[in-house]
Amino acid sequence: MKVTSYEFSGNKKDVQYEAFTFSGGEEHIRFKAFDFRDCEKVQITARVTNSSHIMRLLMAVDALKRLCLARTPIELVLPYFPYARQDRVCVTGEALGAKVMASLINQLALDKVTVWDAHSDVVPALLERVENVEQTTLISQCPALQRQLQCGALSLVSPDAGASKKTLKIAQHFGGEVEVIQAQKVRNLKTGEIVQTQVLGEVKGKDLLIVDDICDGGRTFTELAKVLKAQGANSIALYVTHGIFSQGLGVFSGLIDTVYTTNSCRDKGDLVEHHDVQFNMIEL
């Protein structure tokens, strides 16, 4: 978590703070008042990938407001929004995780919340004073990928119905001539297992870019890549805004040639790269 103080002079500085976890699991955080003497605005940038990170964020905002900063604007940049995938109740008895997380953030009464490429329209609808940075804006920060899309060198593949709207938006944003091929998957709702993948279009001899917002273990994309390879695709690349890659990059070996992601979840150095997969991180 990074805390930045924007000063009235126009300068900005990253604020150092004390933070640790007690043996009972409680999060502790402490700031120094003099770091905010000339503060006009505070920005917190948080990569929240576990429950401890969530609690530390909540504690940080409370501590800042108690430092007589209650009237100072506090903004949050939350690139990856936790629980965004739990944006509906699929099976009776489950929680609506996205709403629970949004309620926690809203209770902080922040002046602005910025997220990157929200999983669906549900998250921006639940959050107050939110700005959702579009997927097209993030892809534009990778000149090499942008050029390939603009010249029509890549055909886009939407991995499922949920990604279709965003995939079409990318095609329109980068010139409108980019071909979009639709794929669809069938899951077992109770186990989450993919039981079938279908591709609705011709991919033989084409260079393809699969586009989605989140990659966790990568099963969706490896199963799709198997079908694309079998149907004669020339090359396969993958862009995901939020690269969790819980199973590493090796799962793509022999199936996906190039992977693009942002640093919304982790830094490039946190990942062990694989010799068989070209890895590109858009660092923002």
XYZ file of C-alpha atoms in Angstrom:
284
model
C 0.000 0.000 0.000
C 1.387 3.396 -0.997
C 0.250 6.656 0.624
C 1.014 9.886 -1.229
C 0.632 13.409 0.146
C -0.101 16.136 -2.398
C 1.054 19.442 -0.944
C -0.281 22.967 -1.448
C 3.094 23.889 -3.005
C 2.411 21.475 -5.862
C 4.884 18.881 -4.645
C 3.960 15.330 -3.768
C 5.709 12.807 -1.571
C 5.300 9.178 -0.625
C 4.567 8.958 3.099
C 6.347 6.387 5.253
C 4.284 4.640 7.933
C 4.555 1.896 10.502
C 2.519 -1.238 9.864
C 2.537 -4.786 11.194
C 0.264 -7.665 12.127
C -0.251 -8.605 15.772
C 0.068 -12.271 16.772
C -3.728 -12.446 17.090
C -4.104 -11.402 13.438
C -5.052 -7.744 14.024
C -3.598 -5.160 11.646
C -1.794 -2.118 13.048
C -0.876 1.086 11.234
C 0.531 4.428 12.401
C 1.303 7.662 10.552
C 3.278 10.701 11.690
C 1.355 13.972 11.849
C 4.191 16.149 10.506
C 4.103 14.268 7.167
C 0.772 15.961 6.458
C 1.473 19.530 7.639
C 1.060 21.062 4.167
C -1.220 18.402 2.756
C -3.882 19.375 0.230
C -4.903 15.844 -0.754
C -4.013 12.253 0.179
C -4.000 9.392 -2.299
C -3.853 5.763 -1.230
C -2.856 3.198 -3.849
C -3.605 -0.328 -2.699
C -3.172 -3.730 -4.265
C -5.668 -5.742 -2.264
C -5.207 -9.464 -2.830
C -6.053 -10.881 0.603
C -8.173 -10.094 3.657
C -5.248 -8.630 5.609
C -4.772 -6.029 2.871
C -8.438 -5.068 3.131
C -8.224 -4.595 6.878
C -5.008 -2.591 6.621
C -6.660 -0.283 4.089
C -9.629 0.311 6.400
C -7.299 1.027 9.321
C -5.198 3.410 7.217
C -8.177 5.565 6.242
C -9.394 5.715 9.830
C -5.920 6.693 11.072
C -5.587 9.429 8.444
C -8.958 10.910 9.296
C -8.034 10.981 12.971
C -4.903 12.995 12.116
C -7.169 16.042 11.655
C -7.464 15.101 7.992
C -11.212 14.659 8.101
C -11.600 17.723 5.864
C -8.699 16.816 3.576
C -9.717 14.923 0.430
C -8.676 11.279 0.567
C -8.705 9.363 -2.701
C -8.240 5.638 -3.252
C -6.719 3.934 -6.284
C -7.750 0.279 -6.147
C -6.579 -1.190 -9.486
C -7.890 -4.680 -8.801
C -11.238 -4.627 -7.030
C -11.500 -7.638 -4.688
C -14.583 -9.846 -4.968
C -15.508 -8.304 -8.336
C -16.070 -11.785 -9.770
C -18.721 -12.422 -7.119
C -21.109 -9.962 -8.738
C -24.140 -12.245 -8.663
C -25.443 -15.150 -6.593
C -25.121 -18.286 -8.716
C -26.102 -20.857 -6.100
C -28.535 -20.373 -3.231
C -26.686 -19.853 0.037
C -23.773 -17.846 -1.424
C -22.900 -14.245 -0.530
C -22.928 -11.341 -2.980
C -19.236 -10.632 -2.428
C -18.981 -7.576 -4.693
C -21.688 -5.793 -2.703
C -20.060 -6.669 0.621
C -16.716 -5.255 -0.544
C -18.297 -2.150 -2.069
C -20.150 -1.481 1.199
C -16.851 -1.525 3.107
C -15.298 0.966 0.680
C -18.359 3.227 0.655
C -18.365 3.388 4.463
C -14.942 5.056 4.297
C -16.613 8.111 2.693
C -13.672 8.692 0.346
C -13.668 11.602 -2.060
C -12.848 9.423 -5.064
C -12.304 5.738 -5.801
C -10.494 4.673 -8.969
C -10.585 1.088 -10.219
C -9.109 -0.419 -13.365
C -11.256 -2.358 -15.805
C -14.017 -3.440 -13.428
C -15.125 -7.023 -13.995
C -18.665 -5.939 -14.864
C -20.975 -2.936 -14.639
C -22.032 -4.130 -11.188
C -18.961 -2.818 -9.333
C -19.104 0.797 -10.654
C -22.835 0.785 -9.911
C -22.220 -0.259 -6.301
C -19.359 2.139 -5.559
C -19.832 5.808 -4.710
C -17.735 8.526 -6.404
C -16.031 5.955 -8.600
C -13.972 6.238 -11.777
C -13.515 3.052 -13.798
C -10.431 3.191 -16.055
C -11.490 1.472 -19.278
C -9.672 -1.551 -20.666
C -8.976 0.339 -23.896
C -7.170 3.061 -21.939
C -4.921 0.471 -20.282
C -4.136 -1.360 -23.532
C -3.188 1.994 -25.084
C -0.321 2.179 -22.582
C 1.372 -0.694 -24.470
C 2.507 0.858 -27.805
C 3.515 -2.470 -29.376
C 0.116 -4.033 -28.729
C -1.690 -0.873 -29.765
C 0.128 -0.815 -33.129
C -0.760 -4.438 -33.863
C -4.422 -3.736 -33.182
C -4.485 -0.540 -35.226
C -2.989 -2.189 -38.301
C -5.272 -5.207 -38.068
C -2.445 -7.680 -37.470
C -4.412 -9.406 -34.715
C -7.875 -10.913 -34.601
C -9.564 -10.597 -31.211
C -11.042 -13.593 -29.426
C -13.685 -13.101 -26.755
C -13.354 -16.108 -24.406
C -16.980 -16.078 -23.258
C -20.219 -14.130 -23.439
C -19.248 -11.993 -20.451
C -16.214 -10.584 -22.279
C -18.016 -9.866 -25.560
C -19.005 -6.271 -24.830
C -15.485 -5.263 -23.837
C -13.934 -7.092 -26.782
C -16.174 -5.271 -29.255
C -15.286 -1.975 -27.580
C -11.585 -2.703 -28.108
C -12.183 -3.430 -31.801
C -14.056 -0.149 -32.235
C -11.501 1.860 -30.245
C -8.531 0.699 -32.321
C -10.008 1.437 -35.707
C -13.136 -0.645 -36.057
C -11.531 -3.017 -38.590
C -10.318 -5.548 -36.036
C -12.016 -8.911 -36.432
C -13.782 -10.294 -33.360
C -14.246 -14.030 -32.938
C -16.604 -15.242 -30.238
C -15.913 -18.251 -28.038
C -18.107 -19.688 -25.337
C -17.560 -21.989 -22.369
C -19.868 -24.152 -20.338
C -19.137 -24.482 -16.609
C -20.447 -26.670 -13.842
C -21.861 -23.970 -11.543
C -21.152 -25.947 -8.391
C -17.536 -26.919 -9.138
C -16.563 -24.095 -11.529
C -15.070 -26.685 -13.900
C -15.124 -25.916 -17.625
C -16.854 -28.815 -19.336
C -16.864 -27.519 -22.927
C -15.299 -24.753 -25.072
C -16.574 -23.735 -28.511
C -15.218 -21.244 -31.051
C -17.734 -19.544 -33.335
C -15.587 -18.442 -36.263
C -12.650 -19.236 -38.543
C -9.200 -19.005 -36.931
C -7.002 -21.022 -39.298
C -3.762 -19.196 -40.157
C -4.623 -16.147 -38.018
C -2.693 -14.370 -35.276
C -5.064 -14.145 -32.330
C -5.347 -12.056 -29.162
C -7.596 -13.414 -26.417
C -8.838 -10.516 -24.265
C -10.329 -10.633 -20.786
C -10.096 -8.766 -17.491
C -8.862 -11.403 -14.996
C -6.621 -14.448 -15.177
C -6.411 -16.530 -12.006
C -5.202 -20.085 -12.662
C -5.566 -19.702 -16.433
C -7.797 -22.704 -17.147
C -10.276 -20.661 -19.211
C -7.508 -19.546 -21.545
C -5.557 -22.782 -21.815
C -8.706 -24.745 -22.673
C -9.608 -22.131 -25.283
C -6.070 -22.122 -26.686
C -6.217 -25.897 -27.161
C -9.281 -25.490 -29.366
C -7.743 -22.552 -31.269
C -4.538 -24.526 -31.890
C -6.513 -27.549 -33.068
C -8.362 -25.333 -35.530
C -5.123 -24.022 -37.033
C -4.403 -20.676 -35.348
C -1.003 -19.296 -36.360
C -0.174 -17.670 -32.999
C -2.058 -16.951 -29.782
C -1.517 -14.032 -27.398
C -3.414 -13.196 -24.224
C -4.199 -9.814 -22.666
C -5.668 -9.662 -19.159
C -5.806 -6.492 -17.086
C -5.480 -8.322 -13.772
C -2.892 -11.078 -13.864
C -3.171 -13.126 -10.682
C -1.480 -16.158 -12.301
C -1.933 -18.337 -9.239
C -0.567 -21.347 -11.170
C 2.359 -19.451 -12.676
C 3.119 -18.711 -16.330
C 4.198 -22.259 -17.135
C 0.573 -23.334 -17.631
C 0.567 -21.407 -20.925
C 3.616 -23.226 -22.327
C 2.946 -24.682 -25.760
C -0.476 -23.041 -25.933
C -0.190 -19.267 -25.555
C 2.879 -17.596 -27.034
C 2.638 -14.115 -25.502
C 0.990 -12.780 -22.346
C 0.221 -9.111 -21.622
C -0.995 -7.761 -18.287
C -0.769 -4.686 -16.026
C 0.806 -4.347 -12.593
C -2.607 -4.111 -10.930
C -1.999 -7.228 -8.814
C 1.774 -7.555 -8.611
C 5.106 -6.339 -9.943
C 6.909 -8.112 -12.763
C 9.627 -9.259 -10.391
C 7.067 -11.148 -8.322
C 6.509 -13.625 -11.154
C 8.784 -16.420 -12.298
C 8.902 -16.092 -16.075
C 8.829 -19.116 -18.339
C 11.218 -19.526 -21.273
C 8.412 -20.681 -23.540
C 6.099 -17.702 -22.875
C 6.887 -14.109 -23.827
C 5.697 -11.987 -20.902
C 4.932 -8.261 -21.109
C 3.801 -6.150 -18.149
C 2.223 -2.717 -18.650
C 3.516 -0.825 -15.626
C 1.329 2.145 -14.691
